[in-house]
Coordinates of C-alpha atoms and ligand atoms in Angstrom, one line a residue:
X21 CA 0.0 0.0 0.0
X22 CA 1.3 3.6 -0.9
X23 CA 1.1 6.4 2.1
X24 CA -1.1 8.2 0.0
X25 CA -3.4 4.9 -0.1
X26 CA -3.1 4.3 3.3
X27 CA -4.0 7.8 4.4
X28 CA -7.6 7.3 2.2
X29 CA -7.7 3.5 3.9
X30 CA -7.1 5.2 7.5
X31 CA -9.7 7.7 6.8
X32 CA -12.5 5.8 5.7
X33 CA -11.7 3.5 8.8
X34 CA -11.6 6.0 11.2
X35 CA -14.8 7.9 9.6
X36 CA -16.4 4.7 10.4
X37 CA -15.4 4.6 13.9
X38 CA -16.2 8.1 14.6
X39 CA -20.0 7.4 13.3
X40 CA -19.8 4.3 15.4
X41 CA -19.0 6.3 18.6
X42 CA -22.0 9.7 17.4
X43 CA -24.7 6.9 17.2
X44 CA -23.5 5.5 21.0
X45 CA -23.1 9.3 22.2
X46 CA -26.4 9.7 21.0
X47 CA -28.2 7.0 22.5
X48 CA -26.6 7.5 26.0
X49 CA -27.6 11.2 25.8
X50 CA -31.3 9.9 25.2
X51 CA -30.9 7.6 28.1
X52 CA -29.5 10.4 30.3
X53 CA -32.2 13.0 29.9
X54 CA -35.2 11.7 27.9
X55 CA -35.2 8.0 28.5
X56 CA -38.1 6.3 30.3
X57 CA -36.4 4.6 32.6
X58 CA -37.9 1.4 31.3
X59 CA -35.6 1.3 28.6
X60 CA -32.6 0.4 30.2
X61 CA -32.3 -3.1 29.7
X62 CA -32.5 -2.8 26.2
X63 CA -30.6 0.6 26.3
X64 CA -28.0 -1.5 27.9
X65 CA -27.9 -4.3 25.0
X66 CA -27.9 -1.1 22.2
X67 CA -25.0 0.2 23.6
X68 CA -23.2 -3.0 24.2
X69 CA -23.6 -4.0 20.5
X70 CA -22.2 -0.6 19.3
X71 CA -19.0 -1.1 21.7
X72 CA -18.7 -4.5 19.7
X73 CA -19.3 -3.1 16.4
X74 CA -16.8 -0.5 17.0
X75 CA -13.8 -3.2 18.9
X76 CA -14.5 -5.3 15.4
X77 CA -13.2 -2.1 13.4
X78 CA -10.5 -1.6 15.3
X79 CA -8.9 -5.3 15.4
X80 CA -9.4 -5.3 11.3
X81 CA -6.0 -6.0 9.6
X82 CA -6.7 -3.5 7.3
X83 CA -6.7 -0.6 9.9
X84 CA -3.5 -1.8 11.0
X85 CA -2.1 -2.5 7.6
X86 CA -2.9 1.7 6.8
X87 CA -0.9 2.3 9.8
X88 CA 1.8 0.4 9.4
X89 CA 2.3 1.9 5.6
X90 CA 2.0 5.5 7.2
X91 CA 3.8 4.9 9.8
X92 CA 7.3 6.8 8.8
X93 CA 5.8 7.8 5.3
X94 CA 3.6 10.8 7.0
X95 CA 3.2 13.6 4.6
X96 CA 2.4 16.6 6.8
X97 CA 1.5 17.6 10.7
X98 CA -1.8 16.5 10.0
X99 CA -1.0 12.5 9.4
X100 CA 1.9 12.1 11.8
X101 CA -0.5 13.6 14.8
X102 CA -3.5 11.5 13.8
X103 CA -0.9 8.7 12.9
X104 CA 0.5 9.0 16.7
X105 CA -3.0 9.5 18.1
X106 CA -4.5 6.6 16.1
X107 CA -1.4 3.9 17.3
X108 CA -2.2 4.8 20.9
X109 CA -5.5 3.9 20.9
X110 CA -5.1 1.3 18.4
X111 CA -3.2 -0.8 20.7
X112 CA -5.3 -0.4 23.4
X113 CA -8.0 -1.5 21.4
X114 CA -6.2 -4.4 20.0
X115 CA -3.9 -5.5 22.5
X116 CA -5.5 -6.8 25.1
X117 CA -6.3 -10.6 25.4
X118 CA -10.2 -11.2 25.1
X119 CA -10.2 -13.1 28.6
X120 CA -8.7 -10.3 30.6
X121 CA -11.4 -7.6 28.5
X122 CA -13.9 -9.9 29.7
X123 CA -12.9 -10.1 33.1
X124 CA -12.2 -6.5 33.9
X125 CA -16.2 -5.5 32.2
X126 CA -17.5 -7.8 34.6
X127 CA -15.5 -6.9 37.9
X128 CA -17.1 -4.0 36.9
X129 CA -20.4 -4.7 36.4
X130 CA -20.0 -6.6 39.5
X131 CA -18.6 -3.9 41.3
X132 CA -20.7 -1.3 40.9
X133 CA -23.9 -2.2 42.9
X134 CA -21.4 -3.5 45.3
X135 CA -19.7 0.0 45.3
X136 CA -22.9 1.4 46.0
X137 CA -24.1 -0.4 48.9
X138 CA -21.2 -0.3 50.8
X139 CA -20.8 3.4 50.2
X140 CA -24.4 3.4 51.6
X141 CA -23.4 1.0 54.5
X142 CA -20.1 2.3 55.5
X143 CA -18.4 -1.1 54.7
X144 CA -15.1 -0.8 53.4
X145 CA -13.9 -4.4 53.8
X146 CA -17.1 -5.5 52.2
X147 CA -15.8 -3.7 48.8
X148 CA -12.1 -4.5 49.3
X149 CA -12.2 -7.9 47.5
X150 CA -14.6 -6.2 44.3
X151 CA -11.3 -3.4 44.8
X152 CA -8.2 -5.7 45.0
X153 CA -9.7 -7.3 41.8
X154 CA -10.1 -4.4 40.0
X155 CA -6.4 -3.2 40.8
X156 CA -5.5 -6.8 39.7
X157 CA -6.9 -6.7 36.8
X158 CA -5.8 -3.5 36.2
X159 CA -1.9 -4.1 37.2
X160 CA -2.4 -6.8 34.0
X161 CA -3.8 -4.3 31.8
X162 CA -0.8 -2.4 31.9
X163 CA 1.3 -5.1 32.0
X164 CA 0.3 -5.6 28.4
X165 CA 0.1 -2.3 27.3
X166 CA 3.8 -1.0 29.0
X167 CA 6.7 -0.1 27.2
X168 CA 10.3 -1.0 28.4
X169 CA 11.2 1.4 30.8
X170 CA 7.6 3.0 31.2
X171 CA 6.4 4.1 34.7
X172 CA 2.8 1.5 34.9
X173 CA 1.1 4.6 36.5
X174 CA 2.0 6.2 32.7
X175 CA 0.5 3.9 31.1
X176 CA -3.3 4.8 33.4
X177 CA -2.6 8.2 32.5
X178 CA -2.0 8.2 28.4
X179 CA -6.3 7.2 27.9
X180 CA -6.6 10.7 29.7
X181 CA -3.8 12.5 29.4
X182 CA -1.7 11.6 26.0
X183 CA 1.5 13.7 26.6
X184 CA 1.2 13.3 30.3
X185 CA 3.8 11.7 32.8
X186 CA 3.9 11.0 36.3
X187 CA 7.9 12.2 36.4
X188 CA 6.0 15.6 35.2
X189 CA 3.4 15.4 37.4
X190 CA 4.7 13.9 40.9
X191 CA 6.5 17.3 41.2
X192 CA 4.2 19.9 39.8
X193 CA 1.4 18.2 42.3
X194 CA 4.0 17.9 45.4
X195 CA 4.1 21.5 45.1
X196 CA 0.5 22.1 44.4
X197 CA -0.2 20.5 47.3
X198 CA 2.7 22.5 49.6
X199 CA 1.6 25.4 48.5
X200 CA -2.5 25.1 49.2
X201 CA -1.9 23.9 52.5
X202 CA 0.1 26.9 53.2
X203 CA -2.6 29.0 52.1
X204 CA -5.4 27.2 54.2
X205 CA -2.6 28.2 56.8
X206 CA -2.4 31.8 56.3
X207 CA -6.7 31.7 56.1
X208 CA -7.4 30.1 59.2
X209 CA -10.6 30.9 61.2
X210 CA -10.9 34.2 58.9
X211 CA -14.4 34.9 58.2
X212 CA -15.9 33.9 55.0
X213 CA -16.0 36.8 52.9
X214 CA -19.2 36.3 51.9
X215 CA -22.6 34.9 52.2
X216 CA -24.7 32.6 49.7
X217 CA -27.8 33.8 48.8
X218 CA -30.8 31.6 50.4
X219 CA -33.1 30.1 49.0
X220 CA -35.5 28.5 47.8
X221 CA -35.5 29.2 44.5
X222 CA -38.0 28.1 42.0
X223 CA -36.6 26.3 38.6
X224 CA -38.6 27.8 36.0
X225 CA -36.6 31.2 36.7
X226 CA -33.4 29.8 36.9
X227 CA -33.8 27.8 33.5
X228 CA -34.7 31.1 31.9
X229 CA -31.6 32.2 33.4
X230 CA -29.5 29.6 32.3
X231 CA -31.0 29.8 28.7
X232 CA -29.7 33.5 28.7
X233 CA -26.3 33.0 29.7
X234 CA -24.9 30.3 27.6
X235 CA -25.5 31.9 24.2
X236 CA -24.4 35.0 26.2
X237 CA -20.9 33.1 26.8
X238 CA -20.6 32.4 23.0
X239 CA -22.0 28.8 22.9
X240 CA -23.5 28.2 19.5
X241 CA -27.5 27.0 20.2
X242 CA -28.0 26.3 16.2
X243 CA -25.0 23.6 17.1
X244 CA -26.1 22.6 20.7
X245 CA -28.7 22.1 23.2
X246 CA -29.1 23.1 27.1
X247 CA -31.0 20.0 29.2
X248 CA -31.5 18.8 32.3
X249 CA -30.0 15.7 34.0
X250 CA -29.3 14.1 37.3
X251 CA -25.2 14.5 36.5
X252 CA -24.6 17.6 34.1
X253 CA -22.2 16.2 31.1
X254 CA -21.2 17.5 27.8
X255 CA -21.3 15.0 24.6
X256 CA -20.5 15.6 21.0
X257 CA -22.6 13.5 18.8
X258 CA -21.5 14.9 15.2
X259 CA -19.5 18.3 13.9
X260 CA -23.0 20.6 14.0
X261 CA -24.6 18.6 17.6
X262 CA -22.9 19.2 20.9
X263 CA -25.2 19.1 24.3
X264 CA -24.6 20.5 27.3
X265 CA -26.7 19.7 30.8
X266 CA -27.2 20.9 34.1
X267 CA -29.1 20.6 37.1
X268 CA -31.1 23.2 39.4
X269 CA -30.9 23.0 43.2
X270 CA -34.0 24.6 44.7
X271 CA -32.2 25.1 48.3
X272 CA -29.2 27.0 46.2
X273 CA -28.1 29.0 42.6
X274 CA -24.6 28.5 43.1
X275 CA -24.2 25.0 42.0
X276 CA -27.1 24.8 39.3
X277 CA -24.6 28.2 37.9
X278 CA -21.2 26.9 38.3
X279 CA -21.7 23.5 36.5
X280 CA -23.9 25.5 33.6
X281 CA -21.0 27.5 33.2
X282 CA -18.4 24.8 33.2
X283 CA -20.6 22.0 30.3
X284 CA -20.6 25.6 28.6
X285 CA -17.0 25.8 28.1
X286 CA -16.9 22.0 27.3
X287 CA -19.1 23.0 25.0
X288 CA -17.3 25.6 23.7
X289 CA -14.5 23.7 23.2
X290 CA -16.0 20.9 21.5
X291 CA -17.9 23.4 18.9
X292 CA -15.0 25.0 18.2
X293 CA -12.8 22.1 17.0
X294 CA -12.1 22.5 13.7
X295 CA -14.3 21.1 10.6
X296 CA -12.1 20.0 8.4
X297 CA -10.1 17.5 10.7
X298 CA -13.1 15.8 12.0
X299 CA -12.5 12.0 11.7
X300 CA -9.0 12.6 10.4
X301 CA -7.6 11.0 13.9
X302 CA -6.1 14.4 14.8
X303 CA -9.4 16.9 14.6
X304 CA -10.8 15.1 18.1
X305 CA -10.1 16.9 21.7
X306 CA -6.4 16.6 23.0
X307 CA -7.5 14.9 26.3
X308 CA -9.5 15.1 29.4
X309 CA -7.0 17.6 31.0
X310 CA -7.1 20.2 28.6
X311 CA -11.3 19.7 28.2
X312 CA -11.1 20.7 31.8
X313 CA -9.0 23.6 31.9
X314 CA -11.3 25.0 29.1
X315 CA -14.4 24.2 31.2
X316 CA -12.5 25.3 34.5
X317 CA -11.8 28.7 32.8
X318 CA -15.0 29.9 32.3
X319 CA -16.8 28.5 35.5
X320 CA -13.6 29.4 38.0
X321 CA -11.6 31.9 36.9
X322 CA -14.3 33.9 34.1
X323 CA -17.6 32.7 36.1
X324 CA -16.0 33.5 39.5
X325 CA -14.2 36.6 38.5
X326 CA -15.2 40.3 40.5
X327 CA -16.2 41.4 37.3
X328 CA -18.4 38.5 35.7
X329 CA -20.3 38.8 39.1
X330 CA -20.9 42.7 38.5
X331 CA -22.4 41.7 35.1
X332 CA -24.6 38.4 36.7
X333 CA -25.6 39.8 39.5
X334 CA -28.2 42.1 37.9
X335 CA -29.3 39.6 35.3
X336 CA -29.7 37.1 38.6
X337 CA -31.9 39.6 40.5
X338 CA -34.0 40.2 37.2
X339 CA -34.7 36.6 36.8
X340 CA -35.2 35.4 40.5
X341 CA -36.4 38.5 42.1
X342 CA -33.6 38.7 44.3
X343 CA -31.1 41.9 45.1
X344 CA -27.5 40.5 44.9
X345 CA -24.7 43.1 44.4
X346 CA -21.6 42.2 42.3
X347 CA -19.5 42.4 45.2
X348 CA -22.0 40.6 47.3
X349 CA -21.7 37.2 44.5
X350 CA -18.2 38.0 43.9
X351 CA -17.8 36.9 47.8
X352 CA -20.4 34.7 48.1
X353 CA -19.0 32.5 45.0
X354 CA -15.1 32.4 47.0
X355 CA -15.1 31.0 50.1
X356 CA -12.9 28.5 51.2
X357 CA -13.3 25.8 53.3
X358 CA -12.2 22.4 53.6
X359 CA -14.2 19.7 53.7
X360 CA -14.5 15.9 52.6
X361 CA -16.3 15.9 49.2
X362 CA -14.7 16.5 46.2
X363 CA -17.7 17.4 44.2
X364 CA -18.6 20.5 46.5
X365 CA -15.2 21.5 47.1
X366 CA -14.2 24.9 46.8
X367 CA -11.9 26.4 43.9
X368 CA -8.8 25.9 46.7
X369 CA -9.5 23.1 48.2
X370 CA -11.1 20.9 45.0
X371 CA -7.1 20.9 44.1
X372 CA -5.7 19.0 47.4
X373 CA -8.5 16.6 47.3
X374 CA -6.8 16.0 43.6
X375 CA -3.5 15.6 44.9
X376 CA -4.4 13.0 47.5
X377 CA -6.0 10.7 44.9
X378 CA -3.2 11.0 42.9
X379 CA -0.3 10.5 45.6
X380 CA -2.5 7.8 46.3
X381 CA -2.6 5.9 43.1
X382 CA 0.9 6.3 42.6
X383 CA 1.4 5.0 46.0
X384 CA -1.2 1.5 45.2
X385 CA 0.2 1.0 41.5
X386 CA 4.0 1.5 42.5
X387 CA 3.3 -1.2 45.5
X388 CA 3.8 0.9 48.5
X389 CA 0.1 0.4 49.5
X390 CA -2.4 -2.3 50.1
X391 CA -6.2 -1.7 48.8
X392 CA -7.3 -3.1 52.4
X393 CA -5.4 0.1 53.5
X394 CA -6.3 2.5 51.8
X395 CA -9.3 3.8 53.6
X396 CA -7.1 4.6 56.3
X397 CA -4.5 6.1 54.2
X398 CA -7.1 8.2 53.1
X399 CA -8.5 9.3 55.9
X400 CA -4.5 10.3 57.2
X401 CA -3.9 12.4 54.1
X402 CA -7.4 14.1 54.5
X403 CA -6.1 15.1 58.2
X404 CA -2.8 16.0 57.0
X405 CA -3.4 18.1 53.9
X406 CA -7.4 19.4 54.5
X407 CA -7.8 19.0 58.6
X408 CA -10.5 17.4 58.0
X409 CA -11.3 13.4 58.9
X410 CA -13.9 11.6 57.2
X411 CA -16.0 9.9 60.0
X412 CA -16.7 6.9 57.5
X413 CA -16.0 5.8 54.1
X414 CA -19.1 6.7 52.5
X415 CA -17.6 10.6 53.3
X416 CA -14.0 9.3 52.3
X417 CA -12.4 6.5 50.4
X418 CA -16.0 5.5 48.7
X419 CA -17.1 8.6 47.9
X420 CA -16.7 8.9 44.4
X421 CA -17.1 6.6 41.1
X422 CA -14.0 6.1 39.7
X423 CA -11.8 3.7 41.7
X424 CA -15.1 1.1 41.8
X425 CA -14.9 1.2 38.3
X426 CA -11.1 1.0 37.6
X427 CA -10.7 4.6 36.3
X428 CA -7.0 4.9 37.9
X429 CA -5.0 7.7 36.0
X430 CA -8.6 10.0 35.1
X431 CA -8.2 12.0 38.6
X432 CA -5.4 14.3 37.1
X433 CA -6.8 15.3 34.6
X434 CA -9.1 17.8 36.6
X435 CA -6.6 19.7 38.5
X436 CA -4.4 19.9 35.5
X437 CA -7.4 21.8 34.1
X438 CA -7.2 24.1 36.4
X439 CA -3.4 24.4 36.2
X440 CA -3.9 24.7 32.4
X441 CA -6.3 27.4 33.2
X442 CA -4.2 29.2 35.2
X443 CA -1.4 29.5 32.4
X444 CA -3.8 30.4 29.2
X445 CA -5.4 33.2 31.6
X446 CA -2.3 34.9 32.1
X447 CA -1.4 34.4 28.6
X448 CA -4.7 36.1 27.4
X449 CA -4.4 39.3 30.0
X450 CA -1.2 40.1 27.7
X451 CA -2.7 39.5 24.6
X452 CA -6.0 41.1 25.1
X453 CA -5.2 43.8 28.0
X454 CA -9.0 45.0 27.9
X455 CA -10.2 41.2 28.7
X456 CA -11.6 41.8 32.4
X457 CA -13.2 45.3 30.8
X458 CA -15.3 43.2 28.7
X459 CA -15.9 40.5 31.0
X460 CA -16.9 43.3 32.7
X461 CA -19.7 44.5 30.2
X462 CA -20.8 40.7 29.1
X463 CA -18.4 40.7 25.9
X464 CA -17.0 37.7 25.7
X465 CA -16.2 37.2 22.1
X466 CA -13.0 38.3 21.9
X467 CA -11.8 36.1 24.8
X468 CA -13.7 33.1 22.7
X469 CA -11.9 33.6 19.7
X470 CA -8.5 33.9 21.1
X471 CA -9.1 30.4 22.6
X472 CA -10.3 29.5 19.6
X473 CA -7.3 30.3 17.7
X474 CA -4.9 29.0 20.0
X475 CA -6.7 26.3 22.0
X476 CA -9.7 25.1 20.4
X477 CA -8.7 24.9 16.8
X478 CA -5.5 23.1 17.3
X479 CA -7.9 19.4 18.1
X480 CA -5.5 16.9 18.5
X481 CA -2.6 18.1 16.2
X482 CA -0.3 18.2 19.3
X483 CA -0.4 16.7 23.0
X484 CA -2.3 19.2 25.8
X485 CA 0.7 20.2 27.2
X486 CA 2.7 21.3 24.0
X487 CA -0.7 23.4 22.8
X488 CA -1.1 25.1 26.3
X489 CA 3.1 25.9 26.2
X490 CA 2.8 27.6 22.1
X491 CA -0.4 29.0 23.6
X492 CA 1.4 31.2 26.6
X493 CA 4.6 31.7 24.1
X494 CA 6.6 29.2 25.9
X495 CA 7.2 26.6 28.5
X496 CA 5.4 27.3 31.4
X497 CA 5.1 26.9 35.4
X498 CA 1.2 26.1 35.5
X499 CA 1.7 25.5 39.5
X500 CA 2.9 28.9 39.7
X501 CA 0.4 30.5 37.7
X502 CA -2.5 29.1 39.9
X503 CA -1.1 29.7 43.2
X504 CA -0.5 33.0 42.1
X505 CA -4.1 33.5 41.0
X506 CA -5.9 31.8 44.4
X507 CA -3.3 34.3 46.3
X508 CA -5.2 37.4 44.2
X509 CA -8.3 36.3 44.2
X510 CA -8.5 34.6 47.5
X511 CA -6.4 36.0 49.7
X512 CA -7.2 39.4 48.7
X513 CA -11.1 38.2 50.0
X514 CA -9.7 36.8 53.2
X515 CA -7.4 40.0 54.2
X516 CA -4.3 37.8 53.8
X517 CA -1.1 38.6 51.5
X518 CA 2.4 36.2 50.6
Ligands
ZN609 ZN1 -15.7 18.9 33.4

């Protein structure tokens, strides 16, 4: 086969598998937020057949015959990136013997209800056996997939952070974490600056609100819908079809805002990946880190900024009849305090319950810990880092999906977000000066299309980290850049300076 061959061959493949993976995006949206919940069985069997369908593709020889024939021969930027993306997932895909693919999707399956219960029950030694599998199972997965030489906890990370090692990350998040608990220090039994407006609050208002504000943001509604579900997500389901959801929370509008804001910029980011590369291999997001730090951006430091909350505050009061000032959300929406769940951390704090989920993979997959120990070593490093003790493990080592379902490597990925974040913010304030004056007035198009040009539009051509770097003009310390910012934003609340 010639290159030029074997690019068309690759393409047509990977089209294939793209449409594949739109019509499985689009049923699992309809069983999200429309489905009866009947349905599932059948949902279930849909789905699974489409996962099938889409494994077939991948193990054809011909797909790895394109490769092969590309591989070396790549004509531009655009066929060694989607060459290089389409290997790494190609040998997942194909590498792993059927039994062990088999056995890891039913310690799953088995897990899960088994997750739940003892979450519910407070039984960690219950789930340790459904956990010590998983790990097993795991540790074998990577055995296949490891190069010579590779840290294993590299090989977790590359599904969710290509471009991505632990020898980059085991410092930066060392430091991260440092640094945060120094600032917890220096904030200690200071007033919050601010209080959160109370509620109740009826939904049909705060929809209308939300309606207003994405498309205000930039989001494209001819390309994307708003809807509600129990978990808000964002899922691409073709070039013109990107959904966003939410959820409203009578009692509060904080919550129902923040995670509006945050599927937006998901959905910005997914709406502005560029046309022409879609299927290609390379036209796809560069990862789950850099997703983040696009939908950290506008919800933390745009949706929490002193000057987005002068221009919400009114449009809250006209919608829900209340009288916030922008000062007054500005405060409300920054306090800090620690506490034991992830999901309703705090900008600061969300970070260090990051860094003890990683420290504490790397510590399981390097050895140095035993699952039947790692509720206590979680509740130790919650004491150490947060000062906060979980009184049970449905508040602590159980709290959240992703272990129970063998997602080890995916916790990065949502502080380097925010580290990410940090960097392209700074970049932008010196290449658009005026930035916070607009945010200021609700003009937000000329901080769009700067991410668009440097962020957005790059898909997949390089790995997150190399696009954020050309983005600022250089390498840069991402740790540095976000301490900086909590110490402005934060401490500046709280009365407290470096
Ligand atoms: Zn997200």
């Amino acid at each position: 086969m010639t290159p030029t061959a074997a690019w068309t061959e690759l393409q047509t493949r990977l089209a294939e598998i793209n449409t594949i993976s739109q019509i499985a995006s689009n049923l699992s949206w309809d069983q999200q937020v429309m489905m009866p919940t009947g349905g599932g069985a059948d949902r279930g069997k849909q789905l699974s057949m489409l996962s099938g369908m889409s494994h077939a593709r991948w193990n054809e020889p011909g797909l790895a015959e394109a490769l092969d024939a590309l591989s070396g021969n790549e004509a531009s930027d655009l066929q060694r990136a989607a060459v290089r993306n389409t290997k790494r997932q190609h040998k997942r895909s194909t590498a792993m013997p059927k039994e062990l693919v088999q056995a890891m999707s039913e310690a799953r399956s088995a897990a899960f209800p088994a997750w739940a219960a003892a979450k519910e029950s407070q039984d960690y030694p219950g789930f340790v056996p459904h956990l010590e599998k998983l790990v097993a199972l795991t540790r074998e997965e990577v055995a296949v997939l490891q190069e010579p030489g590779q840290d294993p906890y590299d090989v977790l990370l590359e599904p969710y952070d290509p471009g991505s090692t632990s020898a980059s990350l085991d410092p930066m998040f060392e430091r991260l974490g440092t640094e945060l608990s120094s600032f917890l220090q220096a904030i200690q039994g200071k007033p919050a600056p601010g209080e959160r407006p109370k509620g109740p609050f009826a939904i049909a208002p705060q929809q209308a609100l939300h309606e207003s504000l994405v498309p205000a943001l930039g989001y494209d509604m001819e390309r994307g819908r708003l809807d509600e579900s129990e978990h808000p997500f964002t899922i691409g389901m073709g070039y013109g079809d990107t959904r966003i959801t939410t959820h409203y929370y009578e009692n509060d509008l904080l919550p129902g805002l923040g995670g509006t804001i945050h599927e937006t910029g998901h959905g910005l980011y997914e709406q502005g990946l560029p046309k022409e590369l879609r299927g290609t291999g390379a036209g796809q997001a560069a990862g789950m880190g850099l997703h983040e730090s696009q939908s950290r951006f506008w919800e933390n430091f745009i949706g929490r900024s002193r000057q987005f909350s002068e221009w919400l505050a009114p449009q809250i009061n006209a919608h829900m009849g209340t009288s916030l000032t922008g000062p007054g959300l500005y405060a409300a929406s920054n306090g800090v305090k620690p506490s034991l769940i992830r999901i309703f951390a705090d900008e600061v704090t969300y970070n260090l319950h990051i860094v003890i989920r990683y420290q504490l993979e790397r510590q399981l997959f390097s050895g140095q810990i035993e699952v039947s120990h790692l509720d206590q070593a979680w509740a130790d490093a919650y004491e150490q880092k947060l000062g906060v003790r979980p009184a049970h493990v449905g508040e602590g080592v159980l709290q959240d999906v992703h272990w129970p379902q063998a997602y080890y490597g995916y916790f990065p990925s949502y502080t380097l977000g925010n580290l990410y974040a940090s960097s392209l913010v700074k970049a932008l304030e010196k290449a658009r000066p005026q930035m916070w004056a607009e945010v200021q007035k609700g003009e937000f198009a000329g901080i769009l299309s700067w991410l668009r040009e440097n962020v957005h539009q790059k898909a997949h051509l390089m790995d997150a980290p190399d696009i954020v770097n050309a983005a600022c003009g250089g390498q840069q310390d991402h740790v540095a850049d976000f301490v900086d910012h909590i110490w402005a934003r934060h401490g500046a609340l709280y009365g407290v300076s470096r």
